[in-house]
Short mmCIF file of C-alpha atoms in Angstrom, two decimals:
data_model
loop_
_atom_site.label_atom_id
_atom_site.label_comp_id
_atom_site.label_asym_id
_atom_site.label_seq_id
_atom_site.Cartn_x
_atom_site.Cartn_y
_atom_site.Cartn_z
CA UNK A 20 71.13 -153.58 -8.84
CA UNK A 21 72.32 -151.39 -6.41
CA UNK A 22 71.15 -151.75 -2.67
CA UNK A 23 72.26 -148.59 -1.22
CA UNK A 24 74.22 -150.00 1.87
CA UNK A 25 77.47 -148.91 2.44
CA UNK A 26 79.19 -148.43 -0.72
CA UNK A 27 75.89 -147.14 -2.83
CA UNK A 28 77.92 -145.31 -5.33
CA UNK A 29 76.50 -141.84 -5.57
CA UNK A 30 75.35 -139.31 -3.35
CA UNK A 31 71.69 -139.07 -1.88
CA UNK A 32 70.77 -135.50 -1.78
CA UNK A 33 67.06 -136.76 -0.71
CA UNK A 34 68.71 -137.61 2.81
CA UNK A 35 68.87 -133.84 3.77
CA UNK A 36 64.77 -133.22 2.13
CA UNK A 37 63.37 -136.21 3.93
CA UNK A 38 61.37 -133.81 6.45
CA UNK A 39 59.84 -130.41 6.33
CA UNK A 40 62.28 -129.68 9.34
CA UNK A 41 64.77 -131.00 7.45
CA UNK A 42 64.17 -129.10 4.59
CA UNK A 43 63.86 -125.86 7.19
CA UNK A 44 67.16 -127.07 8.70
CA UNK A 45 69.36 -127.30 5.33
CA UNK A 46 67.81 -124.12 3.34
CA UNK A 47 69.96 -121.71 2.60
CA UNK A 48 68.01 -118.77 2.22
CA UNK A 49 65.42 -117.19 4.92
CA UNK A 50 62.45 -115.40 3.94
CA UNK A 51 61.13 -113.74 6.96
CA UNK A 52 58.64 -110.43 7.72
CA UNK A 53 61.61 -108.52 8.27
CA UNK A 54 62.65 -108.95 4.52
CA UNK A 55 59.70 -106.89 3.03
CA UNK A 56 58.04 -103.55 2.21
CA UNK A 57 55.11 -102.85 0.81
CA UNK A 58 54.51 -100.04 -1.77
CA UNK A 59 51.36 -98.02 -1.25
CA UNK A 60 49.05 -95.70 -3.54
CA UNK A 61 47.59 -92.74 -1.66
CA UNK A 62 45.52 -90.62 -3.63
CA UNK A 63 44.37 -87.02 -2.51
CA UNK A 64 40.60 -85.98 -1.93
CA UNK A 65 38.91 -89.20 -2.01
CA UNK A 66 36.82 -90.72 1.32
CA UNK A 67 37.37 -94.76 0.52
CA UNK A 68 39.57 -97.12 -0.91
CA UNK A 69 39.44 -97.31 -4.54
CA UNK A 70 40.23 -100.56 -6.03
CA UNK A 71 42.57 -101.59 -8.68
CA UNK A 72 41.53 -103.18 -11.38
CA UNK A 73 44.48 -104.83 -13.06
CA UNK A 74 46.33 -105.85 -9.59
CA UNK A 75 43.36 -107.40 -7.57
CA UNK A 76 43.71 -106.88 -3.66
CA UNK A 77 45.89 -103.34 -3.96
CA UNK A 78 44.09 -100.18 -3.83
CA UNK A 79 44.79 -96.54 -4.69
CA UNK A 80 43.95 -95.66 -0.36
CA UNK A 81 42.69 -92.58 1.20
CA UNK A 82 44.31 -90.85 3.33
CA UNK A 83 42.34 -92.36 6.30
CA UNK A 84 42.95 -96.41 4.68
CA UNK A 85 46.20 -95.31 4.65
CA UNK A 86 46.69 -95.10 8.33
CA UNK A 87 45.04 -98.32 8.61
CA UNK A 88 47.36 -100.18 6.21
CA UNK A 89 50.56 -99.04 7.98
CA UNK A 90 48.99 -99.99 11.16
CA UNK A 91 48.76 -103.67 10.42
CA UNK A 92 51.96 -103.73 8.26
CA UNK A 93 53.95 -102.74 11.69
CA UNK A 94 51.79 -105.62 13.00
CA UNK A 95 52.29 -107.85 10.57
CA UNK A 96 56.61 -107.23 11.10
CA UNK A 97 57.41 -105.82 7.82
CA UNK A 98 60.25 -103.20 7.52
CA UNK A 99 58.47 -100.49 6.20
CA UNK A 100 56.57 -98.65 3.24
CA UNK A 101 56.90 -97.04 -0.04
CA UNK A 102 54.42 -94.33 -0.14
CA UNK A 103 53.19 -93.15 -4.21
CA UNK A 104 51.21 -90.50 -4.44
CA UNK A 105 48.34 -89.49 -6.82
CA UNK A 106 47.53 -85.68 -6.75
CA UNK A 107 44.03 -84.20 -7.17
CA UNK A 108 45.54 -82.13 -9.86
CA UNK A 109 48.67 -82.03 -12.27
CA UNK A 110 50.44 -79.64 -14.12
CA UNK A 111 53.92 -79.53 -16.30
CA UNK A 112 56.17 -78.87 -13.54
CA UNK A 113 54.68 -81.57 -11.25
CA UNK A 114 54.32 -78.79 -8.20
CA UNK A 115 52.18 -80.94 -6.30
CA UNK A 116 55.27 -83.48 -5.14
CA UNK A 117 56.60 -80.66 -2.99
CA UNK A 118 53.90 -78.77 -1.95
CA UNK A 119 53.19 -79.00 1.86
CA UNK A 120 49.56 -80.34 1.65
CA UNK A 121 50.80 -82.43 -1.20
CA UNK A 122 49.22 -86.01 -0.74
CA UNK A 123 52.62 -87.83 -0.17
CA UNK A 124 53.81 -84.80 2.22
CA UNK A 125 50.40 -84.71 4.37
CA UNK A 126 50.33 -89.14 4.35
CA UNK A 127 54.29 -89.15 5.61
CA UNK A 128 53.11 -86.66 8.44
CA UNK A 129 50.30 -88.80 9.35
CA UNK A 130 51.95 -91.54 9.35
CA UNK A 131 55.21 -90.25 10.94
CA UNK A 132 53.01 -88.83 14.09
CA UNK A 133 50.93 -92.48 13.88
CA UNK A 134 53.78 -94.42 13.71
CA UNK A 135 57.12 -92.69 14.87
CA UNK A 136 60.12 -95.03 13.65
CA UNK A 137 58.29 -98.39 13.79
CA UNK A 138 58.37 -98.53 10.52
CA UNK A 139 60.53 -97.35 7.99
CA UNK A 140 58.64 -94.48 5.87
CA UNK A 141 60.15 -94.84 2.65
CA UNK A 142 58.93 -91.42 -0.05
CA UNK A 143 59.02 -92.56 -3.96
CA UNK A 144 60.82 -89.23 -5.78
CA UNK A 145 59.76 -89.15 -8.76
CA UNK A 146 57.59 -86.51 -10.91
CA UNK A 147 55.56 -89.25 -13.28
CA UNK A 148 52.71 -89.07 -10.96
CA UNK A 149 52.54 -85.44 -10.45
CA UNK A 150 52.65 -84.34 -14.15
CA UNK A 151 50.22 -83.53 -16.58
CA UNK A 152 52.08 -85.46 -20.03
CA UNK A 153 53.20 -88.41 -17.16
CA UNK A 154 56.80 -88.17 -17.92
CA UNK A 155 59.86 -88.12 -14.77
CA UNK A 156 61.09 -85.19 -15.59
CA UNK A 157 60.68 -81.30 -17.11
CA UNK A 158 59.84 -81.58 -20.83
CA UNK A 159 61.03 -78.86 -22.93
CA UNK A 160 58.83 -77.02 -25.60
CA UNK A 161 60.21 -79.36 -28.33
CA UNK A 162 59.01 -82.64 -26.22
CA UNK A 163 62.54 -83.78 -24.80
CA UNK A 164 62.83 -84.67 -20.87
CA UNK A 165 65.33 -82.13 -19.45
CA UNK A 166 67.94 -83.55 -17.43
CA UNK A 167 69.29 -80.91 -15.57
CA UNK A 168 66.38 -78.69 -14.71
CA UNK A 169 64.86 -81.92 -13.08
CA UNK A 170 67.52 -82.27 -10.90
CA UNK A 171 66.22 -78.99 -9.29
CA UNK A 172 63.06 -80.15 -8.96
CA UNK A 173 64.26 -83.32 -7.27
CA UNK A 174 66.38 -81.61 -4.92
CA UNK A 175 63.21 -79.58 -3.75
CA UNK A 176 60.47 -82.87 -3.59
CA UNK A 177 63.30 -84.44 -1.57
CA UNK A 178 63.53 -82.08 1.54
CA UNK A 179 59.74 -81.59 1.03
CA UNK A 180 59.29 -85.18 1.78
CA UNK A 181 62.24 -85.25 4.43
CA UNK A 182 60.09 -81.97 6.40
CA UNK A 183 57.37 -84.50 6.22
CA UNK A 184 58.60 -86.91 8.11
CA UNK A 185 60.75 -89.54 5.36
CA UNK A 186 62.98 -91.59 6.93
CA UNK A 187 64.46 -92.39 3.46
CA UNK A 188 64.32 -90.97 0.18
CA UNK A 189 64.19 -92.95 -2.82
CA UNK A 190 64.35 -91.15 -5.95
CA UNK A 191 63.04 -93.56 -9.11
CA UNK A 192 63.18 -90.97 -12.23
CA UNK A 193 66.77 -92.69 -13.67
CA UNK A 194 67.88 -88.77 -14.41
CA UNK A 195 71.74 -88.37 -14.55
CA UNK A 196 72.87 -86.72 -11.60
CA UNK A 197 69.77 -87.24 -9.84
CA UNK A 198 71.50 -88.70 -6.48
CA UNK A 199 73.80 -86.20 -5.94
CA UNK A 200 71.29 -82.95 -6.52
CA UNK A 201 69.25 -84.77 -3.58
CA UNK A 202 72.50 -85.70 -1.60
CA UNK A 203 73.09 -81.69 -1.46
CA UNK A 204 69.87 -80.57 -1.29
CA UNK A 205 68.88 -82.19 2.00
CA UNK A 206 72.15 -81.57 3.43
CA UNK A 207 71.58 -78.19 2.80
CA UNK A 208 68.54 -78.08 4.58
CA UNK A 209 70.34 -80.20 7.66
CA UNK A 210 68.57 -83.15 6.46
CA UNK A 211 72.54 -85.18 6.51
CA UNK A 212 71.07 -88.03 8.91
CA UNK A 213 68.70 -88.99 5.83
CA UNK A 214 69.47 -91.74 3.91
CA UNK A 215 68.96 -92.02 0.03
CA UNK A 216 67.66 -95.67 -1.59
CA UNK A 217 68.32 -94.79 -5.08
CA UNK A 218 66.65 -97.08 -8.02
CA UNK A 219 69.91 -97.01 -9.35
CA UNK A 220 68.91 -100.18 -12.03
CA UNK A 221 65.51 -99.02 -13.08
CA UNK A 222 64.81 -100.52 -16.46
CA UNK A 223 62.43 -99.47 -19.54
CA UNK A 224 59.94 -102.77 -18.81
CA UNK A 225 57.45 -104.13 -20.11
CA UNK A 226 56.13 -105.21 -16.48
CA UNK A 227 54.99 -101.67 -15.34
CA UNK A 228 51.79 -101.48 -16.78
CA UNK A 229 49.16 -101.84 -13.77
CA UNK A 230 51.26 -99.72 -12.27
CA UNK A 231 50.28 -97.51 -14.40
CA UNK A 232 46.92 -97.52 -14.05
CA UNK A 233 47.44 -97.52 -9.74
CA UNK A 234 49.55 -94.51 -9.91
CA UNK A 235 47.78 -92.60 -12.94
CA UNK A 236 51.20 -91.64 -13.99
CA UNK A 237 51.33 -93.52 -17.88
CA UNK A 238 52.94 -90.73 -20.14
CA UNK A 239 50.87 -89.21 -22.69
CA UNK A 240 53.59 -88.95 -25.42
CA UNK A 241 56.19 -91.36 -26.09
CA UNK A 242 57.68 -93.48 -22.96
CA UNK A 243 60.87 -93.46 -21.27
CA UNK A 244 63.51 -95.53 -22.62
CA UNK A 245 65.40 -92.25 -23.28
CA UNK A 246 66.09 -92.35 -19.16
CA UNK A 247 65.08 -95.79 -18.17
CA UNK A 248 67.97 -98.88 -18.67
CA UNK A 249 67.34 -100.64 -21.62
CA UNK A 250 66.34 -104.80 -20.84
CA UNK A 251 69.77 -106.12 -23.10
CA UNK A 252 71.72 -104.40 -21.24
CA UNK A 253 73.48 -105.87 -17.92
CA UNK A 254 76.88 -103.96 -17.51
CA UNK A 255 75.92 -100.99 -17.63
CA UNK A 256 73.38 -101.29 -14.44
CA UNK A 257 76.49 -101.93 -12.77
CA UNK A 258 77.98 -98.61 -13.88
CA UNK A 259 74.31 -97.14 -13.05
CA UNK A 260 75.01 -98.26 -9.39
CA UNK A 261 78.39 -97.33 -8.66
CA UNK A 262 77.57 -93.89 -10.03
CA UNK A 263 74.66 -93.66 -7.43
CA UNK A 264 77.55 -94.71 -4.99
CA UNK A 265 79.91 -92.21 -5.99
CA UNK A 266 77.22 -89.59 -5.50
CA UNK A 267 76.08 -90.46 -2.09
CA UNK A 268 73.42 -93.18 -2.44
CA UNK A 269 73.44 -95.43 0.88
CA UNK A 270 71.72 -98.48 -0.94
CA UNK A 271 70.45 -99.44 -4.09
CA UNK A 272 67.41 -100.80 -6.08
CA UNK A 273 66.95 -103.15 -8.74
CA UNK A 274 63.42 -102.61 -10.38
CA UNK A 275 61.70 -104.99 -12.01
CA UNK A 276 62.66 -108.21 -9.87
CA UNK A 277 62.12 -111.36 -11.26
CA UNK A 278 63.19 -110.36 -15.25
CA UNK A 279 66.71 -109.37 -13.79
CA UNK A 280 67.48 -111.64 -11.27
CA UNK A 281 70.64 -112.38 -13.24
CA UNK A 282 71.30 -107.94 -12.37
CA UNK A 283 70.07 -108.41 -8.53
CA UNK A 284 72.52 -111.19 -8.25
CA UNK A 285 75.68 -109.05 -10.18
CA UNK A 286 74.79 -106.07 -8.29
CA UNK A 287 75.29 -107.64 -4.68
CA UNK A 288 78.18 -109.13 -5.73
CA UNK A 289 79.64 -106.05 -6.38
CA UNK A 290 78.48 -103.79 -3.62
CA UNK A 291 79.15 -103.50 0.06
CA UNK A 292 75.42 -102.06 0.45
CA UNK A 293 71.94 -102.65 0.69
CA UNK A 294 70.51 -104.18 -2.12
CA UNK A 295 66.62 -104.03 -2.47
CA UNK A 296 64.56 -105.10 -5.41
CA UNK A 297 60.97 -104.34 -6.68
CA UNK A 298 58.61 -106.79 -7.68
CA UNK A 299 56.38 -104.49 -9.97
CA UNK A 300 52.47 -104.93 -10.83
CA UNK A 301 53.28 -107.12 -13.90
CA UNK A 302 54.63 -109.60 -11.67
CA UNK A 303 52.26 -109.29 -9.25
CA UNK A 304 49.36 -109.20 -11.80
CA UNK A 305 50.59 -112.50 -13.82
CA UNK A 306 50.61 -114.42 -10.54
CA UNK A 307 47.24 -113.06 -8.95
CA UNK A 308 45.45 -113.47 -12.87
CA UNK A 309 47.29 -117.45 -13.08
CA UNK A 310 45.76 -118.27 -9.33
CA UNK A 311 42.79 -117.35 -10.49
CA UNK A 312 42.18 -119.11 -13.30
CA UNK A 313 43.35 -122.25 -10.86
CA UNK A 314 46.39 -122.78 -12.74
CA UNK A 315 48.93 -122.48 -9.96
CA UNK A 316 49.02 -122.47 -6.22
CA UNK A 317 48.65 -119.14 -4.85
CA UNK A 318 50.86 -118.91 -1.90
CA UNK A 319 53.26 -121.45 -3.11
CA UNK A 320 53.76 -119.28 -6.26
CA UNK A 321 54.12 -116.17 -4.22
CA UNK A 322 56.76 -117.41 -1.12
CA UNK A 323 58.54 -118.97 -4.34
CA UNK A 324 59.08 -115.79 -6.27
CA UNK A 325 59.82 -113.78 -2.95
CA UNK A 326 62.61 -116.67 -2.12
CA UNK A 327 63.80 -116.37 -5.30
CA UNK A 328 64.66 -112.71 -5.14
CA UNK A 329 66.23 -112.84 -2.38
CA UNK A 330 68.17 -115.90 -3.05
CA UNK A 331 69.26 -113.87 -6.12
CA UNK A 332 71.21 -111.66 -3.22
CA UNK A 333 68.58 -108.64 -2.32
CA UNK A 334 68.01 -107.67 1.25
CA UNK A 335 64.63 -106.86 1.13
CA UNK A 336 62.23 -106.77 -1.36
CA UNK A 337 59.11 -104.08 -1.83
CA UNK A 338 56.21 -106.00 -2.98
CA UNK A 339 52.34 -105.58 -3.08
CA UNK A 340 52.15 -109.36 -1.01
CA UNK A 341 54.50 -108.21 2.42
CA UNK A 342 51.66 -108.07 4.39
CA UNK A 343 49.61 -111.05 3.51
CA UNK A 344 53.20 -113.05 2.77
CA UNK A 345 54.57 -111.66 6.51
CA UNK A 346 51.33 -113.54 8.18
CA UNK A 347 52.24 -116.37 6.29
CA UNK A 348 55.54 -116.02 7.55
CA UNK A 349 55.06 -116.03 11.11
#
């Protein structure tokens, strides 16, 4: 039997976990406030909150709820918001997204005049949301998403949002070409200081579905694998990214989270930017619906999975628990 005195024969890795301030002492990855942004639903012409259904806790927020929310995010220490944005009415073109009083547009100047540069007012670009058949992009007669006449519709919702008050802009739609139409778009309209977080991974998952139903945006033919990465593939999310690069992104998004941490972790590796991922509703929703059925430990499940990500190699990471998780955190 082996005593453990001076010559014990193996290591004792339990030396350096003895102690929660050992533990504290030896991790290797931080999780702190700072780390996380929250993604919001704002949805135009109603007076209160309207709940969620499939992601309990997350609301689709009035324009009013809104202001609240930020306000204790900035308390709570979190880097900033994602603002989504669910108009009172659609059509093909998705003209909403840039107009003035669009929801998004009026919510970023709110919030901008609320708020100044406290936190960081991040604008989703994206069409989904705004259109009446739910896709990213212009659909043609025949039913096929139009590359290239989307870009011109990107370029305009971009400096839209940047008028608004955006300190970043983040398009999501996974169109070819989509970074640089932005890129020269708000340089054109002296927006150059603005910075672009492009979803430059964005895969075809199978984890986006209460988002769905918060952002009233599912598409009413089809779905979007034609545009979105498909899940087998890993290589080519790194020629995704470095294509964003070339055209001007300043940092980059992997979306979903924890299904890719294996692309999170390739993708810092091989960039000299930010790296942010999203952990979507699905992952939110499978959590929230396993706590409570008492099957797992809430918070424990929900630090874990934010650890994880970032342990994976992203900077910060947009999920619908910053807030509560920042308190936590403090």
């Amino acid at each position: 039997m082996t005593s453990g005195g001076a010559n014990p024969g193996f290591a004792r890795g339990r030396r350096l976990r003895s102690t929660p301030a050992m533990r504290r002492w030896t991790a290797q990855t931080r999780l702190t406030p700072a780390d996380l942004v929250l993604p919001v639903f704002v949805k135009q012409d109603i007076p209160d909150p309207v709940p969620i259904n499939s992601m309990p806790g997350v609301v689709q927020h009035s324009l009013d709820s809104l202001r609240k929310a930020a306000h204790e995010a900035a308390e709570a220490g979190i880097s900033g918001l994602m603002l989504f944005g669910i108009p009172a009415e659609k059509d093909a073109a998705g003209s909403q997204a840039d107009a003035a009083d669009g929801v998004v547009n009026v919510a970023l100047q709110q919030l901008r005049a609320d708020l100044g540069d406290e936190l960081v007012l991040m604008a989703d670009l994206c069409l989904c949301e705004y259109t009446d058949h739910g896709h990213c992009g212009v659909v043609t007669p025949a039913g096929v998403i139009d590359n290239d006449p989307t870009l011109d519709r990107y370029a305009a919702v971009a400096i839209a949002q940047a008028r608004a008050g955006a300190h970043v802009i983040a398009p999501s739609g996974m169109m070819d070409g989509q970074v640089a139409a932005i890129r020269a778009g708000l340089d054109s309209a002296a927006f150059t200081e603005t910075p672009i977080l492009a979803y430059a991974a964005k895969y075809a998952s199978g984890f986006y579905g209460p988002f769905r139903e918060a952002a009233e945006g599912a598409p009413q033919f089809g779905d979007r694998s034609t545009y979105q990465m498909d899940p087998p593939n890993a290589d080519e999310a790194l020629r995704e990214v470095a294509q964003d690069l070339a055209e001007g992104a300043d940092a980059v998004m992997v979306k979903p989270a924890l299904p890719y941490l294996d692309i999170v972790s390739r993708v810092a590796e091989a960039v000299d930017v930010p790296v942010s991922a999203y952990q979507v509703s699905g992952e939110y929703a499978m959590v929230e619906a396993a706590a409570a059925n008492g099957w797992i430990d809430r918070e424990r499940a929900i630090l874990e999975t934010l650890t994880a990500i970032r342990r994976a190699g992203a900077g910060s990471v947009l999920t619908y628990w910053a807030v509560e998780a920042a308190r936590w955190l403090r």
